[in-house]
Coordinates of C-alpha atoms in Angstrom, one line a residue:
Chain A
M1 CA 81.7 179.3 71.2
N2 CA 82.1 177.3 68.2
S3 CA 82.2 173.7 69.3
S4 CA 83.4 172.4 65.9
K5 CA 86.7 174.1 66.5
D6 CA 87.3 171.8 69.7
K7 CA 86.6 168.7 67.9
I8 CA 89.5 166.5 66.9
P9 CA 89.4 164.7 63.7
L10 CA 89.0 161.0 63.9
R11 CA 92.3 160.3 62.1
A12 CA 94.2 162.5 64.4
L13 CA 92.6 160.8 67.4
L14 CA 93.6 157.4 66.2
F15 CA 97.0 158.7 65.5
R16 CA 97.3 159.9 69.1
L17 CA 96.0 156.7 70.5
G18 CA 98.4 154.6 68.4
T19 CA 101.4 156.9 69.6
L20 CA 100.2 156.3 73.1
A21 CA 100.0 152.4 72.6
L22 CA 103.4 152.4 71.1
V23 CA 105.0 154.5 73.9
L24 CA 103.3 152.2 76.5
A25 CA 104.5 149.1 74.7
L26 CA 108.1 150.3 74.6
A27 CA 108.0 151.3 78.2
A28 CA 106.6 148.0 79.1
V29 CA 109.4 146.3 77.2
W30 CA 112.0 148.5 79.1
L31 CA 110.3 148.5 82.3
L32 CA 109.4 144.8 83.0
P33 CA 113.0 143.4 83.0
V34 CA 114.0 146.3 85.3
V35 CA 111.1 145.4 87.6
A36 CA 111.9 141.6 87.2
W37 CA 115.6 142.3 88.0
A38 CA 114.5 144.4 91.2
A39 CA 112.3 141.8 92.5
G40 CA 115.0 139.1 91.8
G41 CA 117.7 141.1 93.4
G42 CA 120.1 139.8 90.7
K43 CA 119.9 136.4 91.6
P44 CA 120.4 133.6 89.0
A45 CA 117.1 132.4 87.5
T46 CA 115.8 129.0 88.5
K47 CA 114.4 126.6 85.9
I48 CA 110.7 127.2 85.4
F49 CA 110.0 124.8 82.8
N50 CA 111.4 121.3 82.4
V51 CA 113.3 121.9 79.1
A52 CA 116.8 120.5 78.3
D53 CA 118.9 122.8 76.1
T54 CA 119.9 120.5 73.3
R55 CA 121.4 123.0 71.0
A56 CA 125.0 122.6 72.0
I57 CA 124.8 118.8 72.5
E58 CA 126.3 116.5 69.7
P59 CA 124.4 113.5 68.7
G60 CA 124.8 110.5 71.2
V61 CA 123.4 109.2 74.5
S62 CA 123.5 112.8 75.9
K63 CA 121.1 114.1 73.2
W64 CA 119.0 111.1 73.1
I65 CA 118.3 111.4 76.8
A66 CA 117.7 115.1 76.5
D67 CA 115.3 114.6 73.7
I68 CA 113.2 112.1 75.6
Y69 CA 113.2 114.6 78.5
N70 CA 111.7 117.2 76.3
S71 CA 109.2 115.0 74.5
S72 CA 107.6 113.5 77.6
L73 CA 108.3 113.3 81.3
W74 CA 106.3 110.3 81.9
L75 CA 108.4 108.5 79.4
Y76 CA 111.4 110.0 81.0
G77 CA 110.5 108.7 84.3
G78 CA 110.0 105.1 83.0
L79 CA 113.4 105.5 81.1
V80 CA 115.1 106.4 84.6
V81 CA 113.6 103.3 86.1
V82 CA 114.5 100.8 83.3
M83 CA 118.0 102.3 82.9
M84 CA 119.0 102.2 86.5
A85 CA 117.5 98.8 87.0
G86 CA 119.1 97.4 83.8
M87 CA 122.5 98.9 84.5
G88 CA 122.2 97.7 88.2
F89 CA 121.7 94.0 87.0
V90 CA 124.4 94.2 84.4
L91 CA 127.0 95.9 86.5
G92 CA 126.2 93.8 89.5
Y93 CA 126.6 90.6 87.5
G94 CA 129.6 92.0 85.9
M95 CA 131.3 93.0 89.2
D96 CA 130.3 89.7 90.7
R97 CA 132.1 87.8 87.8
L98 CA 135.3 90.1 88.3
V99 CA 135.3 89.5 92.2
R100 CA 135.1 85.7 91.4
L101 CA 138.0 85.9 89.0
S102 CA 140.0 87.4 92.0
G103 CA 139.8 84.0 93.8
I104 CA 137.8 85.3 96.8
N105 CA 135.3 82.5 98.2
L106 CA 131.8 84.0 97.7
G107 CA 130.0 81.2 99.1
K108 CA 127.1 81.5 101.9
L109 CA 128.2 83.2 105.2
D110 CA 127.9 82.2 108.9
H111 CA 125.9 84.8 110.6
H112 CA 128.3 85.1 113.5
E113 CA 128.3 88.3 115.6
Chain B
M1 CA 141.0 118.0 83.7
D2 CA 138.7 119.6 81.1
I3 CA 138.5 116.5 79.2
F4 CA 136.7 114.9 82.1
N5 CA 133.9 117.5 82.2
V6 CA 130.7 116.6 80.5
Y7 CA 127.7 118.6 80.0
L8 CA 124.6 117.5 81.8
P9 CA 121.6 118.7 79.9
I10 CA 118.9 118.1 82.4
A11 CA 120.6 119.8 85.4
G12 CA 121.9 122.3 82.9
L13 CA 125.7 122.4 84.0
K14 CA 129.1 120.9 83.2
F15 CA 130.2 118.5 85.7
N16 CA 133.5 116.4 86.3
V17 CA 133.0 112.7 85.8
L18 CA 135.9 111.6 88.0
L19 CA 134.0 113.5 90.9
L20 CA 130.7 111.6 90.0
L21 CA 132.7 108.3 90.0
L22 CA 134.3 109.2 93.3
I23 CA 130.8 110.1 94.9
G24 CA 129.3 107.0 93.6
T25 CA 132.2 104.7 94.8
T26 CA 132.1 106.2 98.2
V27 CA 128.5 105.8 98.9
G28 CA 128.6 102.4 97.1
V29 CA 131.1 101.1 99.8
C30 CA 129.2 102.5 102.7
G31 CA 125.9 101.3 101.3
G32 CA 127.0 97.8 100.6
F33 CA 128.6 97.5 104.0
F34 CA 125.9 99.1 106.3
G35 CA 122.9 98.4 104.2
I36 CA 122.0 102.0 103.9
G37 CA 120.9 104.2 100.7
G38 CA 123.5 106.9 101.7
A39 CA 121.4 110.0 100.7
W40 CA 123.1 111.8 103.5
I41 CA 126.4 111.6 101.7
V42 CA 125.2 112.1 98.1
T43 CA 122.7 114.9 98.2
P44 CA 125.1 117.4 99.9
A45 CA 128.1 116.3 97.9
L46 CA 126.2 116.9 94.6
N47 CA 124.8 120.1 96.0
I48 CA 128.1 121.7 97.1
F49 CA 129.5 121.1 93.7
G50 CA 126.7 122.9 91.9
F51 CA 123.7 120.8 91.7
P52 CA 120.4 122.4 92.6
M53 CA 118.9 120.6 95.5
P54 CA 115.9 119.0 93.9
Y55 CA 118.2 117.5 91.1
A56 CA 120.7 116.3 93.7
I57 CA 117.9 114.5 95.7
G58 CA 116.3 113.0 92.6
T59 CA 119.6 111.9 90.9
D60 CA 120.7 110.4 94.3
L61 CA 117.4 108.5 94.5
A62 CA 117.9 107.2 90.9
H63 CA 121.3 105.9 91.3
M64 CA 120.4 104.5 94.8
G65 CA 117.8 102.1 93.1
G66 CA 120.5 100.7 90.8
K67 CA 123.2 100.5 93.3
S68 CA 121.0 98.5 95.8
I69 CA 120.2 96.0 93.1
V70 CA 124.1 95.3 93.0
S71 CA 124.4 95.0 96.7
T72 CA 121.3 93.1 97.2
M73 CA 122.5 90.6 94.5
R74 CA 125.6 90.0 96.3
H75 CA 124.0 89.9 99.7
S76 CA 121.4 87.5 98.5
K77 CA 124.2 85.1 97.3
F78 CA 125.8 85.3 100.8
G79 CA 122.3 84.3 102.4
N80 CA 121.9 87.8 104.0
V81 CA 118.5 88.8 102.5
D82 CA 115.3 87.7 104.1
V83 CA 112.8 88.4 101.3
R84 CA 109.8 87.4 103.4
L85 CA 110.7 89.6 106.2
A86 CA 111.5 92.4 103.8
V87 CA 108.2 92.2 102.0
S88 CA 106.4 92.2 105.4
M89 CA 108.1 95.4 106.3
I90 CA 107.5 97.1 103.0
I91 CA 103.8 96.8 103.8
G92 CA 104.1 98.9 107.1
T93 CA 106.9 101.2 105.5
T94 CA 104.5 102.2 102.7
V95 CA 101.5 103.1 105.2
G96 CA 104.1 104.7 107.4
M97 CA 105.5 107.0 104.7
E98 CA 102.2 108.1 103.9
L99 CA 101.2 108.8 107.6
G100 CA 104.7 110.8 107.9
A101 CA 104.0 112.8 104.9
K102 CA 100.7 113.8 106.3
L103 CA 102.4 114.6 109.7
V104 CA 104.9 116.9 107.8
M105 CA 102.0 118.7 106.0
Y106 CA 100.4 119.5 109.5
L107 CA 103.6 120.7 110.9
E108 CA 103.9 122.9 107.9
Q109 CA 100.5 124.5 108.4
L110 CA 101.6 125.2 112.1
G111 CA 104.8 126.8 110.5
M112 CA 107.3 124.6 112.4
A113 CA 108.1 121.8 110.0
E114 CA 111.7 122.8 109.3
S115 CA 112.8 123.4 113.1
V116 CA 110.9 120.4 114.5
I117 CA 112.1 117.9 111.9
R118 CA 115.7 118.9 112.2
K119 CA 115.4 118.6 116.1
I120 CA 113.9 115.1 115.9
Y121 CA 116.5 114.2 113.3
V122 CA 119.4 115.1 115.9
V123 CA 117.7 113.4 118.8
F124 CA 117.1 110.3 116.6
L125 CA 120.6 110.1 115.4
L126 CA 122.1 110.8 118.8
A127 CA 119.8 108.1 120.3
I128 CA 120.6 105.4 117.7
G129 CA 124.3 106.1 117.7
S130 CA 124.5 106.0 121.5
Y131 CA 122.5 102.8 121.8
V132 CA 124.6 101.0 119.0
L133 CA 127.8 102.1 120.7
Y134 CA 126.5 101.1 124.1
D135 CA 125.6 97.7 122.8
Y136 CA 129.0 97.3 121.3
L137 CA 130.9 98.3 124.5
S138 CA 128.6 95.9 126.6
H139 CA 129.5 93.1 124.1
V140 CA 133.2 93.8 124.5
R141 CA 132.7 93.8 128.3
R142 CA 131.0 90.3 128.2
Q143 CA 133.5 89.0 125.9
K144 CA 136.4 90.0 128.3
I145 CA 134.5 88.4 131.4
S146 CA 133.9 85.2 129.6
E147 CA 137.7 85.2 128.4
S148 CA 138.7 85.8 132.0
K149 CA 136.5 83.1 133.4
K150 CA 137.4 80.9 130.5
E151 CA 133.6 80.2 129.8
E152 CA 132.3 79.1 126.5
T153 CA 129.2 81.2 126.7
V154 CA 127.9 83.9 129.0
T155 CA 124.2 84.4 129.7
Y156 CA 123.1 87.7 128.2
G157 CA 119.6 88.0 129.6
T158 CA 116.6 88.6 127.6
T159 CA 116.8 91.1 124.8
L160 CA 114.1 93.5 123.8
A161 CA 113.7 91.7 120.4
Q162 CA 113.3 88.3 122.2
R163 CA 110.6 89.7 124.4
L164 CA 108.9 91.1 121.2
Q165 CA 109.1 87.8 119.3
R166 CA 107.3 86.2 122.2
I167 CA 104.0 88.0 121.7
N168 CA 101.6 85.6 120.5
L169 CA 99.6 87.6 118.1
P170 CA 98.3 85.4 115.1
P171 CA 99.5 85.0 112.4
M172 CA 102.8 83.8 113.7
I173 CA 105.4 83.5 110.8
E174 CA 108.7 81.8 110.8
F175 CA 111.5 84.0 109.1
K176 CA 114.0 81.1 108.0
T177 CA 117.0 83.2 106.9
S178 CA 116.8 85.3 110.0
R179 CA 116.1 82.3 112.1
I180 CA 113.4 83.9 114.1
R181 CA 109.4 83.2 114.6
C182 CA 107.4 85.9 115.5
S183 CA 104.0 87.7 115.0
L184 CA 103.7 89.1 111.4
W185 CA 102.5 92.4 113.2
L186 CA 106.0 92.7 114.5
P187 CA 107.8 93.7 111.2
V188 CA 104.7 95.4 109.9
L189 CA 104.7 97.4 113.0
V190 CA 108.5 98.2 113.0
G191 CA 108.2 99.1 109.1
L192 CA 105.4 101.4 109.9
V193 CA 107.2 103.3 112.7
T194 CA 110.5 103.5 110.5
G195 CA 108.4 104.7 107.7
V196 CA 106.8 107.5 109.7
V197 CA 110.1 108.5 110.9
A198 CA 111.9 108.3 107.5
S199 CA 109.1 110.2 105.7
V200 CA 109.1 113.0 108.4
L201 CA 112.8 113.2 108.3
G202 CA 112.8 113.0 104.5
V203 CA 115.2 110.4 104.2
G204 CA 115.2 106.7 102.8
G205 CA 115.3 105.3 106.3
G206 CA 118.1 102.8 106.1
F207 CA 120.0 104.2 109.1
I208 CA 116.8 103.6 111.1
R209 CA 115.6 100.4 109.5
M210 CA 119.0 98.5 110.0
P211 CA 119.2 98.9 113.8
A212 CA 115.5 98.5 114.1
L213 CA 115.8 95.0 112.4
I214 CA 118.6 94.2 114.7
Y215 CA 117.3 95.5 118.0
L216 CA 113.5 95.1 117.6
V217 CA 113.0 92.2 115.2
G218 CA 116.0 90.2 116.3
C219 CA 117.9 89.8 113.1
P220 CA 121.6 88.9 112.8
T221 CA 123.6 92.1 111.7
L222 CA 124.4 90.6 108.4
V223 CA 120.8 89.7 107.7
A224 CA 119.7 93.2 108.8
V225 CA 122.1 94.8 106.3
G226 CA 120.9 92.6 103.4
T227 CA 117.2 92.8 104.1
D228 CA 117.4 96.5 104.6
L229 CA 119.2 97.0 101.1
F230 CA 116.3 95.0 99.6
E231 CA 113.9 97.6 101.0
V232 CA 116.2 100.5 99.9
M233 CA 116.0 99.0 96.2
I234 CA 112.2 99.2 96.2
T235 CA 112.0 102.7 97.7
G236 CA 114.8 103.8 95.4
A237 CA 113.0 102.6 92.4
Y238 CA 109.9 104.4 93.4
G239 CA 111.8 107.7 94.2
A240 CA 113.5 107.4 90.7
F241 CA 110.3 107.2 89.0
T242 CA 108.4 110.0 90.9
Y243 CA 111.4 112.3 90.7
G244 CA 111.9 111.4 87.0
V245 CA 108.3 112.2 86.1
K246 CA 108.8 115.5 87.8
G247 CA 111.9 116.1 85.6
R248 CA 114.2 116.4 88.7
V249 CA 116.7 113.5 87.6
D250 CA 119.7 114.0 85.8
L251 CA 120.0 110.5 84.2
L252 CA 123.5 111.0 82.8
A253 CA 124.9 111.9 86.1
A254 CA 123.1 109.1 87.7
M255 CA 124.6 106.6 85.2
W256 CA 128.2 107.9 85.9
M257 CA 127.5 107.6 89.7
L258 CA 126.1 104.2 89.3
I259 CA 129.3 102.9 87.5
G260 CA 131.3 104.1 90.6
A261 CA 128.6 102.9 93.1
A262 CA 128.7 99.4 91.4
I263 CA 132.3 99.1 92.0
G264 CA 132.0 100.4 95.6
A265 CA 129.0 98.5 96.5
Q266 CA 130.6 95.1 95.4
L267 CA 133.5 96.1 97.7
G268 CA 131.6 97.1 100.6
T269 CA 129.2 94.0 100.2
V270 CA 132.2 91.5 100.2
A271 CA 133.9 93.3 103.0
V272 CA 131.1 92.1 105.3
K273 CA 132.5 88.5 104.9
Y274 CA 135.6 89.7 106.9
V275 CA 134.2 91.6 109.6
R276 CA 132.1 90.4 112.6
G277 CA 128.6 91.8 113.1
Y278 CA 129.7 93.8 116.2
A279 CA 132.5 95.5 114.2
I280 CA 129.9 96.6 111.7
R281 CA 127.8 98.0 114.5
L282 CA 130.6 100.1 116.0
L283 CA 131.5 101.5 112.4
F284 CA 127.9 102.2 111.9
A285 CA 127.7 104.0 115.4
V286 CA 130.7 106.3 114.3
T287 CA 129.0 107.0 111.0
I288 CA 125.9 108.0 112.7
F289 CA 127.8 110.4 115.1
I290 CA 129.2 112.1 112.2
A291 CA 126.0 112.4 110.5
C292 CA 124.5 114.0 113.4
A293 CA 127.6 116.5 113.8
S294 CA 126.6 117.4 110.1
V295 CA 123.0 118.1 110.9
L296 CA 124.0 120.2 114.0
M297 CA 126.4 122.4 111.8
K298 CA 123.5 122.9 109.3
Q299 CA 121.3 124.0 112.2
L300 CA 124.1 126.7 113.0
E301 CA 123.9 127.5 109.3
L302 CA 127.3 126.3 108.5
Q303 CA 126.0 124.6 105.3
L304 CA 129.2 124.3 103.4
A305 CA 131.2 123.1 106.4
S306 CA 128.6 120.6 107.0
S307 CA 128.7 119.3 103.5
V308 CA 132.4 119.1 103.4
L309 CA 132.5 117.1 106.8
I310 CA 130.0 114.6 105.4
L311 CA 131.9 114.0 102.1
T312 CA 135.2 113.7 103.8
A313 CA 133.8 111.4 106.6
G314 CA 132.2 109.2 103.8
I315 CA 135.7 109.0 101.9
V316 CA 137.5 108.1 105.1
I317 CA 134.9 105.4 106.2
S318 CA 135.0 103.9 102.8
L319 CA 138.8 103.6 103.0
V320 CA 138.6 101.9 106.4
I321 CA 136.1 99.4 105.0
I322 CA 138.4 98.9 101.8
T323 CA 141.3 98.4 104.2
L324 CA 139.3 95.8 106.3
L325 CA 138.5 94.1 103.0
V326 CA 142.2 93.8 101.8
R327 CA 143.3 92.7 105.2
G328 CA 140.7 90.0 105.3
V329 CA 141.5 88.8 101.8
I330 CA 145.3 88.6 102.7
Q331 CA 144.6 86.6 105.9
E332 CA 142.2 84.3 104.3
R333 CA 144.9 83.6 101.6
R334 CA 147.4 82.8 104.4
A335 CA 145.0 80.7 106.2
V336 CA 144.2 78.7 103.1
K337 CA 148.0 78.2 102.6
N338 CA 148.3 77.0 106.2
G339 CA 145.2 74.8 105.7
N340 CA 143.1 76.7 108.2
N341 CA 139.8 78.6 108.1
L342 CA 140.5 82.1 109.7
S343 CA 137.7 84.8 110.5
L344 CA 138.3 88.2 111.8

């Protein structure tokens, strides 16, 4: 038996390995979404990362909030508290003035049961 | 109606602004009147209209902090906030909430958190609602007896709160706004117990603290409402920060809701001026029973029906409160015209 006949040239071996890798890669690209779809049962995806989609938002308050959300969640947490407290004070004061203008007596109450 | 739809980038959905204003106004009226946060209305309401649950909870907590500032400011001017009492209770509430969280984790390890918590919730709501209703009916009966005997006052006997106030455990503190003197340990302990219960049930705890302040500490109803709102303000701010850091607050939605809630909170808070304490207790009992029915429906897996019931009930109760306010204002104006002071 001539063993040199059975030997595969290095170039051919690399070509075969490359082809196999490409097939596996293409199979993975096709199979992974199928497996993911099967595992999810077609349910809508839930948000895994905290990222706000700002592509369709025009510049303004909405975009500003989304940009802060995307840049730092700690900053966003602080912004939520400051905005809510600030709005609470301003709206509370404003509404109080409006009710006073209506003529309702807003003095101290007797605590009768 | 499309012009009222806004894109909420954090929650990732389009939402009707009018709906946010309506939910905010409804919970604002109820919160200002009863001294509660109203998470049991807002969270299912946002959820049935498409908000994912974590965003519904976070957004609710955020707007709750702002709304409670509006109500607390007005209640404070009415003389209904006992800051000293609120601060004493916050100490107990904070420790209680931590203990409650540990209890929930223990129940989770045993795999029985969900069912146990829901059962405790129903029992608590039924017990609180029944007791408040019983107290209201007893009050009405006593009033009728005193009217028939034409007496000025009727002896009521010693209440549980009065007995608890007599426990002489230093330091003894005087709470001027509530007009009570008791051991500091009483509000701390009440805060601790209500904190544990609130944490186990996963709620802010306003509906437990308000009756606890009346029946265990001995506060007048209006002071219980105002003082509880002070606590809701602190817990709301803390909740807004923790959920904000986790990225589960839609600030834009919270801002729209807060505008509605500020109007509602002002109306609800001013309405207490025209309603006697016991009438507030009666409406509170009715609200608690509806909340209980909603939890029972959830237990029967009627999720949508439960959310619709709670939202509808919230709107109806708000309308009742606004009607009481309008009626009170009209009567007050008539009384001023006739030179009398009239109170409902």
